[in-house]
């Protein structure tokens, strides 16, 4: 196995030689074998272990085992414990999804802090087959059927071509020790039930199923690349950023064949996976919502609005100086200019001498009024929002840039006429904000 493993690196990833590699190690069979194999490669190794505190003393014993393993191989070691049960109550996610998010967020942090070149996990061919079957049950589309990628950016999974039996036989041959997770014996989890009952039956009838699946998934991954390129070409026709989220034009979407499929591919990266619910939302009344773990999708007339679930408190208030580096909830940029022609979206130019210091960034409040640029007289913000057909959730995300008690800019929407540039203006200030990608 070592010879095959080393040869794969030489062929597919020659740059791994001399690289700094972070290995995710639970202490189980697969990650213990991965660490053993990598210890025989020409790399600088670091080991990372997550303790989710779900199995009492057993979890702590796993942690101690990995700590000793890292010491044995004389490699850097990092560990992180999570109060998983408490975090689960707050997140609204499934246990598996939350644990995955927690560990990969931490791994990403470690990669940056330690300036590591790669992260390795010990996923193998059986994991890939299990994931494939689970994704079929979820009707997850072509991306789900592509399975677990062997590499993506800095994440490598070098054991994907080896099955569990091969890994176990190698570990026994080399006299390696590992920890057994008692929860793996339970059929309460779908993955375990597949592992114990379904996959052995499949392998009995189709002995080469894992290798054939890997080859099929290689073809599917190539098909997916073509599909992604096609989606990117269609995306701009229906999908537009706003300052606080994204909008999907339903009229434009309806002109595209297989609109439901396009909608699903646009939204799946935001945690939406229910084809039926997303498709039904198009025909729903204004105000209907669909939620993912992190985002909400709202039907609003002839469009769908995508927002993060978290909405800032309405009384949020910040004071700051022009050109300061203070962190704000909206990324504002200030630039002195001598002239301008056509302004980009989300950009205004004002008379700097009209501004008082400090500037204020706050949420809108009932009764707020401003003088919309180019109009005579003032207007209630609530009436302006109605005229602009700005939905309730979107209103809650809007910020006001103020000079004293006066509104300078309904950020991302309309400037105030009182701060416009005139023939008497001496100092021009350009203010812009980036459209949100959420």
Coordinates of C-alpha atoms in Angstrom, one line a residue:
X1 CA 0.0 0.0 0.0
X2 CA 2.9 2.4 0.8
X3 CA 4.4 1.9 -2.7
X4 CA 1.0 2.6 -4.4
X5 CA 0.4 5.5 -2.1
X6 CA 3.8 7.1 -2.7
X7 CA 3.5 6.5 -6.5
X8 CA 0.2 8.4 -6.6
X9 CA 1.8 11.4 -5.1
X10 CA 4.6 11.3 -7.6
X11 CA 2.2 11.2 -10.5
X12 CA -0.7 13.4 -9.5
X13 CA 0.8 15.9 -7.0
X14 CA 4.6 16.2 -7.4
X15 CA 4.6 19.5 -5.7
X16 CA 3.7 17.8 -2.4
X17 CA 7.4 17.1 -1.9
X18 CA 8.7 19.4 0.9
X19 CA 5.3 20.9 1.5
X20 CA 3.8 21.7 4.9
X21 CA 0.8 19.4 5.3
X22 CA -1.9 19.6 8.0
X23 CA -3.5 16.1 8.7
X24 CA -6.9 15.9 10.3
X25 CA -6.6 12.9 12.7
X26 CA -9.5 11.5 14.8
X27 CA -7.4 8.6 16.0
X28 CA -9.5 6.1 14.1
X29 CA -8.2 3.5 11.7
X30 CA -8.2 5.6 8.5
X31 CA -6.6 8.8 9.8
X32 CA -4.0 6.8 11.8
X33 CA -3.0 5.0 8.6
X34 CA -2.9 8.2 6.7
X35 CA -0.6 9.8 9.3
X36 CA 1.7 6.7 9.2
X37 CA 1.9 6.8 5.4
X38 CA 2.6 10.5 5.3
X39 CA 5.3 10.2 8.0
X40 CA 7.2 8.3 5.3
X41 CA 6.9 11.0 2.7
X42 CA 9.2 14.0 2.3
X43 CA 6.8 16.6 3.9
X44 CA 6.6 18.7 7.0
X45 CA 3.6 17.4 9.0
X46 CA 1.2 19.0 11.4
X47 CA -1.6 17.1 13.1
X48 CA -5.0 18.5 14.1
X49 CA -7.6 16.8 16.3
X50 CA -11.2 17.9 17.1
X51 CA -12.8 16.8 20.4
X52 CA -16.6 17.2 20.1
X53 CA -17.1 16.0 23.7
X54 CA -20.0 13.7 22.6
X55 CA -18.7 10.4 24.1
X56 CA -17.5 11.5 27.5
X57 CA -14.2 9.8 28.6
X58 CA -14.0 8.0 25.2
X59 CA -13.6 11.4 23.4
X60 CA -10.9 12.5 25.8
X61 CA -9.1 9.2 25.3
X62 CA -9.2 9.7 21.5
X63 CA -7.6 13.1 22.0
X64 CA -4.9 11.7 24.2
X65 CA -4.2 9.0 21.7
X66 CA -3.7 11.4 18.8
X67 CA -1.6 13.7 21.0
X68 CA 0.7 10.7 21.7
X69 CA 0.7 9.7 18.1
X70 CA 1.9 13.1 17.0
X71 CA 4.7 13.0 19.7
X72 CA 5.7 9.6 18.4
X73 CA 6.1 10.9 14.8
X74 CA 7.7 14.1 16.2
X75 CA 5.3 16.4 14.3
X76 CA 3.4 19.6 15.3
X77 CA 0.1 18.9 17.1
X78 CA -3.0 21.1 17.6
X79 CA -6.2 20.2 19.3
X80 CA -9.6 21.9 19.7
X81 CA -12.5 21.1 22.0
X82 CA -16.1 22.1 21.3
X83 CA -19.2 22.2 23.6
X84 CA -21.1 20.5 20.8
X85 CA -24.4 20.0 22.6
X86 CA -24.6 23.7 23.6
X87 CA -23.7 24.8 20.1
X88 CA -26.2 22.5 18.6
X89 CA -29.1 24.1 20.5
X90 CA -28.1 27.5 19.1
X91 CA -27.3 26.5 15.4
X92 CA -30.5 24.8 14.2
X93 CA -28.3 22.5 12.1
X94 CA -28.0 18.7 12.2
X95 CA -25.3 17.3 14.4
X96 CA -23.3 16.0 11.4
X97 CA -23.6 19.3 9.5
X98 CA -22.6 21.4 12.5
X99 CA -19.6 19.2 13.4
X100 CA -18.4 19.3 9.8
X101 CA -18.7 23.1 9.8
X102 CA -16.9 23.5 13.1
X103 CA -14.0 21.3 12.2
X104 CA -13.4 22.7 8.7
X105 CA -13.7 26.3 9.9
X106 CA -11.0 25.4 12.5
X107 CA -8.8 23.6 9.9
X108 CA -9.0 26.7 7.6
X109 CA -7.9 28.9 10.5
X110 CA -5.0 26.5 11.2
X111 CA -3.9 26.5 7.6
X112 CA -3.6 30.3 7.6
X113 CA -2.0 30.6 11.0
X114 CA 0.6 27.8 10.3
X115 CA 1.0 28.8 6.7
X116 CA 0.4 25.2 5.7
X117 CA 0.2 24.2 2.0
X118 CA -2.4 21.5 2.3
X119 CA -5.0 19.9 4.5
X120 CA -5.4 16.1 4.3
X121 CA -8.3 14.0 5.4
X122 CA -8.6 10.2 5.4
X123 CA -11.7 9.7 3.3
X124 CA -11.5 6.4 1.4
X125 CA -13.4 4.5 -1.3
X126 CA -16.0 3.2 1.1
X127 CA -16.7 6.7 2.4
X128 CA -17.2 7.7 -1.2
X129 CA -19.7 4.9 -2.0
X130 CA -21.6 5.7 1.2
X131 CA -21.8 9.4 0.3
X132 CA -22.9 8.5 -3.2
X133 CA -25.8 6.4 -1.9
X134 CA -26.8 9.0 0.7
X135 CA -26.9 11.7 -2.0
X136 CA -29.1 9.5 -4.3
X137 CA -31.5 9.3 -1.4
X138 CA -31.4 13.1 -1.0
X139 CA -32.0 13.6 -4.8
X140 CA -29.0 15.9 -4.6
X141 CA -28.4 16.2 -8.4
X142 CA -25.2 15.8 -10.4
X143 CA -22.9 17.5 -7.9
X144 CA -24.0 15.0 -5.2
X145 CA -23.4 12.1 -7.5
X146 CA -19.9 13.3 -8.2
X147 CA -19.0 12.1 -4.8
X148 CA -16.1 13.1 -2.6
X149 CA -13.4 14.9 -4.7
X150 CA -9.9 13.7 -4.3
X151 CA -8.6 17.3 -4.2
X152 CA -10.0 20.8 -4.2
X153 CA -7.8 23.8 -3.7
X154 CA -5.8 23.0 -0.6
X155 CA -7.9 20.0 0.5
X156 CA -6.5 16.6 -0.4
X157 CA -8.0 13.1 0.2
X158 CA -5.2 10.7 -0.8
X159 CA -6.9 7.5 0.4
X160 CA -9.9 7.7 -1.9
X161 CA -8.6 4.9 -4.2
X162 CA -8.2 2.5 -1.2
X163 CA -11.1 0.7 0.4
X164 CA -11.6 0.1 4.1
X165 CA -10.6 -3.6 4.0
X166 CA -7.3 -2.7 2.3
X167 CA -6.6 0.0 4.8
X168 CA -7.4 -2.3 7.8
X169 CA -5.2 -5.1 6.3
X170 CA -2.3 -2.7 5.9
X171 CA -2.7 -1.4 9.5
X172 CA -2.6 -5.0 10.9
X173 CA 0.4 -5.9 8.7
X174 CA 2.3 -2.9 10.0
X175 CA 1.2 -3.4 13.6
X176 CA -0.5 0.0 13.8
X177 CA -2.7 1.0 16.7
X178 CA -5.9 3.1 16.4
X179 CA -9.1 4.0 18.3
X180 CA -12.5 2.5 17.7
X181 CA -15.4 4.9 17.8
X182 CA -18.2 3.1 19.7
X183 CA -20.8 5.1 17.9
X184 CA -19.8 3.5 14.6
X185 CA -21.4 0.3 15.7
X186 CA -24.9 1.8 15.9
X187 CA -27.3 1.6 13.0
X188 CA -29.0 4.7 14.2
X189 CA -27.0 6.7 11.7
X190 CA -27.8 6.1 8.0
X191 CA -24.1 6.0 7.1
X192 CA -23.5 3.2 9.6
X193 CA -26.5 1.2 8.4
X194 CA -25.3 1.5 4.8
X195 CA -21.8 0.4 5.9
X196 CA -23.0 -2.6 7.9
X197 CA -25.8 -3.9 5.7
X198 CA -26.1 -2.4 2.2
X199 CA -22.6 -2.0 1.0
X200 CA -21.5 -5.6 1.9
X201 CA -24.4 -6.9 -0.2
X202 CA -23.5 -4.6 -3.1
X203 CA -19.9 -5.7 -3.0
X204 CA -21.0 -9.3 -3.0
X205 CA -22.9 -8.9 -6.3
X206 CA -20.6 -6.2 -7.7
X207 CA -17.1 -6.8 -6.4
X208 CA -15.5 -3.9 -8.4
X209 CA -18.2 -1.4 -7.7
X210 CA -15.9 1.1 -5.9
X211 CA -13.4 1.3 -8.8
X212 CA -16.2 1.5 -11.3
X213 CA -17.9 4.3 -9.3
X214 CA -14.7 6.3 -9.2
X215 CA -14.4 6.0 -13.0
X216 CA -18.0 7.0 -13.4
X217 CA -17.6 10.0 -11.1
X218 CA -14.6 11.1 -13.1
X219 CA -16.9 11.4 -16.1
X220 CA -19.6 13.1 -14.0
X221 CA -17.1 15.6 -12.8
X222 CA -16.2 16.5 -16.4
X223 CA -19.9 16.9 -17.2
X224 CA -20.3 19.1 -14.1
X225 CA -17.6 21.4 -15.3
X226 CA -19.5 21.9 -18.6
X227 CA -22.7 22.5 -16.6
X228 CA -21.1 25.1 -14.3
X229 CA -19.7 27.0 -17.3
X230 CA -23.2 27.0 -18.8
X231 CA -24.8 28.2 -15.6
X232 CA -22.3 31.1 -15.3
X233 CA -23.4 32.2 -18.8
X234 CA -27.0 32.2 -17.7
X235 CA -26.5 33.6 -14.2
X236 CA -26.2 37.3 -15.1
X237 CA -29.6 37.1 -16.8
X238 CA -31.5 36.3 -13.6
X239 CA -29.2 36.9 -10.7
X240 CA -28.2 40.4 -9.5
X241 CA -26.4 41.6 -6.3
X242 CA -27.9 44.2 -4.1
X243 CA -26.1 45.9 -1.2
X244 CA -27.6 43.4 1.3
X245 CA -28.2 40.2 -0.7
X246 CA -29.2 38.8 -4.1
X247 CA -32.3 39.1 -6.2
X248 CA -33.6 36.5 -8.7
X249 CA -35.7 37.9 -11.6
X250 CA -38.5 35.4 -12.0
X251 CA -39.7 36.8 -15.4
X252 CA -36.2 36.3 -16.8
X253 CA -35.9 32.9 -15.1
X254 CA -39.2 31.7 -16.8
X255 CA -37.7 32.3 -20.2
X256 CA -35.0 29.7 -19.5
X257 CA -35.7 26.0 -20.1
X258 CA -35.2 23.9 -17.0
X259 CA -35.6 27.0 -14.8
X260 CA -36.0 24.9 -11.6
X261 CA -32.7 23.2 -12.3
X262 CA -30.9 26.5 -12.7
X263 CA -32.5 27.9 -9.6
X264 CA -31.4 24.9 -7.6
X265 CA -27.8 25.2 -8.8
X266 CA -27.7 28.9 -8.0
X267 CA -29.0 28.4 -4.5
X268 CA -27.3 25.1 -3.3
X269 CA -24.1 26.9 -2.2
X270 CA -26.3 28.8 0.3
X271 CA -27.5 25.6 1.9
X272 CA -30.7 25.1 -0.1
X273 CA -31.2 21.5 -1.2
X274 CA -35.0 21.0 -1.5
X275 CA -35.9 21.1 -5.2
X276 CA -39.6 20.9 -4.5
X277 CA -39.7 23.7 -2.0
X278 CA -37.6 26.0 -4.2
X279 CA -39.8 25.3 -7.2
X280 CA -43.0 25.9 -5.4
X281 CA -41.7 29.2 -4.0
X282 CA -41.8 30.7 -7.5
X283 CA -45.6 30.3 -7.6
X284 CA -46.2 31.3 -4.0
X285 CA -47.7 34.6 -2.8
X286 CA -45.5 37.5 -1.8
X287 CA -44.1 37.0 1.7
X288 CA -43.6 33.2 1.4
X289 CA -40.2 32.1 2.7
X290 CA -37.9 29.1 2.5
X291 CA -35.0 28.6 4.9
X292 CA -31.6 27.0 4.8
X293 CA -29.4 26.7 7.8
X294 CA -27.8 30.1 7.0
X295 CA -30.0 31.9 4.6
X296 CA -33.6 32.8 3.8
X297 CA -35.3 33.0 0.4
X298 CA -38.3 35.3 0.1
X299 CA -40.9 35.6 -2.6
X300 CA -41.4 39.3 -3.3
X301 CA -43.7 40.0 -6.3
X302 CA -41.8 39.0 -9.4
X303 CA -38.5 38.2 -7.7
X304 CA -36.9 36.1 -5.1
X305 CA -34.8 37.8 -2.5
X306 CA -31.8 36.0 -0.9
X307 CA -30.6 37.1 2.5
X308 CA -28.5 35.8 5.4
X309 CA -30.7 34.7 8.3
X310 CA -28.9 37.0 10.7
X311 CA -30.4 40.5 10.7
X312 CA -28.7 43.3 12.6
X313 CA -30.5 44.9 15.4
X314 CA -32.5 47.9 14.3
X315 CA -30.9 50.2 16.8
X316 CA -27.3 49.6 15.6
X317 CA -25.3 52.8 15.6
X318 CA -21.7 53.7 14.7
X319 CA -19.8 57.0 14.8
X320 CA -16.6 57.3 12.7
X321 CA -14.4 59.7 10.9
X322 CA -14.0 60.0 7.2
X323 CA -11.0 57.9 6.0
X324 CA -10.8 56.1 9.3
X325 CA -10.0 52.4 9.4
X326 CA -12.8 51.6 11.8
X327 CA -14.6 48.4 11.0
X328 CA -18.2 48.9 10.1
X329 CA -21.1 46.6 9.2
X330 CA -21.1 48.1 5.7
X331 CA -17.8 48.4 3.8
X332 CA -17.7 52.1 3.0
X333 CA -14.9 53.6 1.0
X334 CA -14.1 57.3 0.8
X335 CA -12.1 59.0 -1.9
X336 CA -11.4 62.7 -2.7
X337 CA -12.0 63.4 -6.3
X338 CA -11.8 66.5 -8.6
X339 CA -14.5 65.4 -11.0
X340 CA -16.6 62.4 -12.1
X341 CA -18.5 61.2 -15.0
X342 CA -20.7 58.1 -14.8
X343 CA -20.9 56.7 -11.3
X344 CA -20.7 53.0 -10.7
X345 CA -23.5 51.3 -8.8
X346 CA -23.5 51.9 -5.0
X347 CA -21.5 55.1 -5.4
X348 CA -22.3 58.8 -4.7
X349 CA -20.3 62.0 -4.8
X350 CA -21.1 64.7 -2.1
X351 CA -20.0 68.1 -1.0
X352 CA -17.5 67.2 1.7
X353 CA -17.7 70.6 3.3
X354 CA -21.4 70.0 4.1
X355 CA -20.5 67.0 6.3
X356 CA -20.1 67.3 10.0
X357 CA -17.8 65.1 12.1
X358 CA -18.1 62.4 13.1
X359 CA -20.2 60.7 10.5
X360 CA -22.9 58.3 11.7
X361 CA -23.9 54.9 10.3
X362 CA -27.2 53.7 11.7
X363 CA -30.3 51.7 11.0
X364 CA -33.5 53.5 9.8
X365 CA -36.2 54.3 12.3
X366 CA -39.9 55.0 11.9
X367 CA -40.4 58.7 11.2
X368 CA -37.0 59.2 9.4
X369 CA -37.2 61.6 6.5
X370 CA -34.8 62.7 3.8
X371 CA -34.6 64.8 0.6
X372 CA -34.2 62.3 -2.3
X373 CA -31.6 63.6 -4.7
X374 CA -33.3 65.3 -7.7
X375 CA -36.6 65.7 -6.0
X376 CA -38.3 68.7 -4.4
X377 CA -39.0 68.5 -0.7
X378 CA -38.7 65.7 1.8
X379 CA -40.1 62.2 1.9
X380 CA -40.6 59.7 4.7
X381 CA -38.2 56.8 4.4
X382 CA -41.1 54.4 4.9
X383 CA -42.9 55.9 1.9
X384 CA -39.7 55.8 -0.2
X385 CA -39.3 52.1 0.6
X386 CA -42.9 51.5 -0.5
X387 CA -42.4 53.4 -3.8
X388 CA -39.2 51.4 -4.4
X389 CA -41.0 48.1 -3.6
X390 CA -38.4 47.3 -1.0
X391 CA -39.5 44.2 1.0
X392 CA -39.6 44.0 4.8
X393 CA -36.5 41.8 5.3
X394 CA -34.6 44.0 2.9
X395 CA -35.6 47.2 4.8
X396 CA -34.3 45.7 8.0
X397 CA -30.8 45.4 6.4
X398 CA -30.7 49.0 5.1
X399 CA -28.2 51.4 6.7
X400 CA -28.2 55.2 6.7
X401 CA -25.1 57.3 6.4
X402 CA -25.8 60.5 8.4
X403 CA -24.2 63.8 9.1
X404 CA -25.6 64.8 12.5
X405 CA -29.3 64.4 12.3
X406 CA -29.4 64.6 8.5
X407 CA -29.4 61.6 6.2
X408 CA -26.6 61.8 3.6
X409 CA -27.3 58.5 1.9
X410 CA -29.7 55.6 2.1
X411 CA -26.8 53.4 1.6
X412 CA -26.9 51.6 -1.8
X413 CA -30.1 53.3 -2.8
X414 CA -30.5 57.1 -2.9
X415 CA -28.4 60.1 -1.8
X416 CA -29.8 63.2 -0.1
X417 CA -30.3 66.3 -2.2
X418 CA -28.9 68.5 0.6
X419 CA -25.4 67.2 0.2
X420 CA -25.2 67.3 -3.6
X421 CA -22.4 68.9 -5.5
X422 CA -23.1 72.4 -6.8
X423 CA -21.2 75.0 -8.7
X424 CA -20.0 76.4 -5.4
X425 CA -18.6 73.0 -4.2
X426 CA -14.9 73.1 -3.5
X427 CA -14.2 69.6 -2.1
X428 CA -15.7 66.6 -3.7
X429 CA -16.0 63.3 -1.7
X430 CA -16.8 60.0 -3.4
X431 CA -18.4 57.4 -1.2
X432 CA -19.0 53.8 -2.3
X433 CA -20.0 50.6 -0.8
X434 CA -19.5 47.0 -2.1
X435 CA -22.6 45.1 -3.2
X436 CA -23.0 42.1 -0.9
X437 CA -22.3 38.6 -2.2
X438 CA -24.7 37.1 0.3

